[in-house]
CSV table of C-alpha atoms and ligand atoms in Angstrom, one decimal:
chain,number,residue,atom,x,y,z
A,1,MET,CA,2.1,-19.4,-3.1
A,2,SER,CA,-0.8,-18.5,-5.6
A,3,ASP,CA,0.3,-19.7,-9.0
A,4,GLN,CA,-0.2,-16.6,-11.6
A,5,CYS,CA,0.2,-13.9,-9.1
A,6,LEU,CA,3.0,-11.5,-9.7
A,7,PHE,CA,3.9,-10.8,-6.3
A,8,CYS,CA,3.8,-14.3,-5.4
A,9,GLY,CA,6.7,-14.7,-8.1
A,10,ILE,CA,8.7,-11.6,-6.6
A,11,VAL,CA,8.1,-12.8,-2.9
A,12,ALA,CA,9.5,-16.5,-4.3
A,13,GLY,CA,12.7,-14.7,-6.3
A,14,GLU,CA,11.0,-15.7,-9.6
A,15,VAL,CA,10.1,-12.3,-10.6
A,16,PRO,CA,12.9,-9.5,-10.6
A,17,SER,CA,12.4,-6.9,-7.7
A,18,ALA,CA,14.6,-4.2,-6.2
A,19,LYS,CA,14.3,-5.7,-2.5
A,20,VAL,CA,14.4,-3.0,0.4
A,21,ALA,CA,13.7,-5.3,3.4
A,22,GLU,CA,12.3,-8.8,4.3
A,23,ASP,CA,11.4,-10.5,7.4
A,24,ASP,CA,10.0,-13.9,8.6
A,25,THR,CA,6.3,-12.8,7.0
A,26,THR,CA,6.7,-9.6,5.1
A,27,TYR,CA,8.3,-8.4,2.0
A,28,ALA,CA,9.3,-4.9,0.7
A,29,PHE,CA,10.4,-3.9,-2.7
A,30,MET,CA,10.5,-0.7,-5.1
A,31,ASP,CA,7.3,0.3,-7.4
A,32,ILE,CA,8.3,0.0,-10.7
A,33,ASN,CA,6.1,3.0,-11.6
A,34,PRO,CA,6.8,5.2,-8.6
A,35,ALA,CA,4.4,8.2,-7.7
A,36,SER,CA,7.1,9.8,-5.9
A,37,ASP,CA,10.9,9.4,-5.5
A,38,GLY,CA,11.2,6.2,-3.2
A,39,HIS,CA,7.7,4.6,-3.7
A,40,LEU,CA,7.8,1.0,-2.6
A,41,LEU,CA,5.2,-1.8,-1.6
A,42,VAL,CA,5.1,-3.9,1.5
A,43,VAL,CA,3.5,-7.5,1.1
A,44,PRO,CA,2.6,-10.1,3.0
A,45,LYS,CA,4.9,-13.6,2.2
A,46,ARG,CA,1.6,-15.3,2.2
A,47,HIS,CA,-0.6,-15.0,-0.6
A,48,SER,CA,-4.0,-13.1,0.3
A,49,LYS,CA,-5.9,-11.4,-2.2
A,50,ASP,CA,-6.9,-8.0,-0.8
A,51,LEU,CA,-7.8,-6.0,2.4
A,52,LEU,CA,-11.0,-8.2,2.8
A,53,ASP,CA,-9.1,-11.2,2.3
A,54,ILE,CA,-5.8,-10.7,4.6
A,55,GLY,CA,-5.6,-12.6,7.9
A,56,ALA,CA,-4.9,-10.4,10.9
A,57,ALA,CA,-1.7,-11.6,11.9
A,58,ASP,CA,-0.4,-10.9,8.4
A,59,LEU,CA,-2.1,-7.5,8.3
A,60,ALA,CA,-0.4,-6.3,11.4
A,61,ASP,CA,3.0,-7.5,10.5
A,62,VAL,CA,2.8,-5.7,7.0
A,63,THR,CA,1.5,-2.5,8.6
A,64,VAL,CA,4.1,-2.5,11.2
A,65,ALA,CA,6.9,-3.6,8.8
A,66,ALA,CA,5.5,-0.4,6.9
A,67,GLN,CA,5.9,1.9,9.7
A,68,ARG,CA,9.4,0.9,10.1
A,69,ILE,CA,10.3,1.1,6.4
A,70,ALA,CA,8.4,4.7,6.3
A,71,LYS,CA,10.8,5.9,9.1
A,72,ALA,CA,14.1,4.5,7.2
A,73,VAL,CA,12.6,6.3,4.0
A,74,SER,CA,11.7,9.6,5.7
A,75,LYS,CA,15.3,10.0,7.4
A,76,GLU,CA,17.1,8.5,4.3
A,77,LEU,CA,15.5,10.2,1.6
A,78,GLY,CA,14.5,13.4,3.8
A,79,ALA,CA,11.0,13.1,2.8
A,80,ASP,CA,8.8,16.1,4.2
A,81,GLY,CA,5.6,13.3,4.6
A,82,VAL,CA,4.6,9.6,3.7
A,83,ASN,CA,1.2,8.5,2.3
A,84,LEU,CA,0.2,4.6,3.1
A,85,LEU,CA,-2.1,3.6,0.5
A,86,ASN,CA,-4.0,0.4,0.3
A,87,CYS,CA,-6.6,-0.4,-2.8
A,88,CYS,CA,-9.2,-3.0,-2.2
A,89,GLY,CA,-10.8,-4.0,-5.3
A,90,ALA,CA,-10.8,-3.1,-8.8
A,91,ASP,CA,-13.1,-0.4,-8.5
A,92,ALA,CA,-10.7,1.0,-5.9
A,93,TRP,CA,-7.9,1.0,-8.1
A,94,GLN,CA,-6.3,-2.3,-7.2
A,95,THR,CA,-4.4,-3.8,-10.1
A,96,VAL,CA,-2.3,-6.4,-8.6
A,97,PHE,CA,-4.7,-9.0,-6.6
A,98,HIS,CA,-2.0,-9.9,-3.6
A,99,PHE,CA,-2.5,-7.4,-0.8
A,100,HIS,CA,0.4,-4.9,-0.7
A,101,LEU,CA,0.6,-1.5,1.1
A,102,HIS,CA,2.2,1.5,-0.6
A,103,VAL,CA,4.7,3.4,1.1
A,104,ILE,CA,4.9,6.8,-0.8
A,105,PRO,CA,7.1,9.4,0.4
A,106,ARG,CA,5.8,13.0,-0.1
A,107,TYR,CA,8.0,16.1,-0.8
A,108,VAL,CA,7.5,19.5,-0.7
A,109,ASP,CA,9.5,19.5,-4.0
A,110,LYS,CA,7.3,18.6,-6.6
A,111,THR,CA,9.9,17.2,-9.4
A,112,LYS,CA,10.4,14.2,-7.0
A,113,ASP,CA,6.5,13.9,-6.1
A,114,ARG,CA,3.6,13.3,-8.6
A,115,LEU,CA,0.8,11.9,-6.2
A,116,VAL,CA,-2.5,14.1,-5.9
A,117,LEU,CA,-5.3,14.2,-4.2
A,118,PRO,CA,-8.3,11.9,-5.7
A,119,TRP,CA,-10.9,13.9,-3.7
A,120,ARG,CA,-12.0,17.3,-3.2
A,121,PRO,CA,-10.9,18.5,0.1
A,122,GLY,CA,-13.1,20.6,2.5
A,123,VAL,CA,-16.6,19.5,0.5
A,124,PRO,CA,-19.0,19.1,3.3
A,125,GLY,CA,-21.6,15.9,3.3
A,126,ASP,CA,-25.3,16.0,4.6
A,127,PRO,CA,-24.9,15.7,8.5
A,128,ALA,CA,-28.0,13.5,8.6
A,129,ALA,CA,-27.0,11.2,6.2
A,130,ILE,CA,-23.5,10.9,7.3
A,131,ALA,CA,-25.0,10.0,10.9
A,132,ALA,CA,-27.3,7.5,9.4
A,133,LEU,CA,-24.7,5.6,7.4
A,134,GLY,CA,-22.3,5.7,10.7
A,135,ALA,CA,-25.2,4.2,13.0
A,136,ARG,CA,-25.6,1.7,10.2
A,137,LEU,CA,-21.8,0.7,10.2
A,138,SER,CA,-21.6,0.9,13.7
A,139,ALA,CA,-24.4,-1.7,14.0
A,140,ALA,CA,-22.8,-3.9,11.3
A,141,VAL,CA,-19.0,-4.0,12.6
A,142,ASP,CA,-18.4,-7.4,14.4
B,201,AMP,P1,-2.4,-1.5,-6.9
B,201,AMP,O1,-2.7,-0.7,-8.0
B,201,AMP,O2,-2.8,-0.6,-6.0
B,201,AMP,O3,-2.6,-2.8,-6.9
B,201,AMP,O4,-0.6,-1.5,-7.0
B,201,AMP,C1,0.0,-2.5,-7.9
B,201,AMP,C2,1.2,-1.5,-7.8
B,201,AMP,O5,2.2,-2.7,-8.3
B,201,AMP,C3,1.6,-0.6,-8.7
B,201,AMP,O6,1.8,0.8,-8.3
B,201,AMP,C4,2.5,-1.0,-10.1
B,201,AMP,O7,3.3,0.1,-10.4
B,201,AMP,C5,3.3,-2.1,-9.2
B,201,AMP,N1,4.0,-3.3,-9.9
B,201,AMP,C6,3.3,-3.6,-10.7
B,201,AMP,N2,4.4,-4.7,-11.5
B,201,AMP,C7,5.3,-4.7,-10.6
B,201,AMP,C8,6.5,-5.2,-10.6
B,201,AMP,N3,7.0,-6.2,-11.4
B,201,AMP,N4,7.4,-4.7,-9.5
B,201,AMP,C9,7.5,-3.6,-8.8
B,201,AMP,N5,6.1,-3.0,-8.8
B,201,AMP,C10,4.9,-3.7,-9.6
B,202,ZN,ZN1,0.0,-13.7,-4.2
């Protein structure tokens, strides 16, 4: 529990939420500003700031919970697809600094779905630059 953290407050029941599911290590609740019908968030109960901070076990638990909930959401709401989204850092649109996965059901019916692609698909990069960055990253991964 981190003082002043909104999602720690939700996990503790001190801040109201529309709970969807809970287990020993994770908590899922509806997003109050939904990008589509059924948009929800899955968080670890233990506080971690973001993707770079969260422990491997909590990350695994949150991801598996998100998959289980995505299956239920797809079946119950008749979603045509699902996006999982994580924002890590303010420059990557993170606004609440307690790790969370967005589970965003997607619909052909756009009256239920306000999410749009944040980049222009199909714009090729420079192959040499891509390969050079790939090589740097390959050498940097533990
Ligand atoms: P992010 O911008 O990736 O950090 O996502 C934070 C998400 O938390 C946003 O989609 C907000 O709509 C959502 N949010 C903020 N406050 C609450 C709250 N009290 N209950 C549910 N969702 C919230
Ligand atoms: Zn927290």
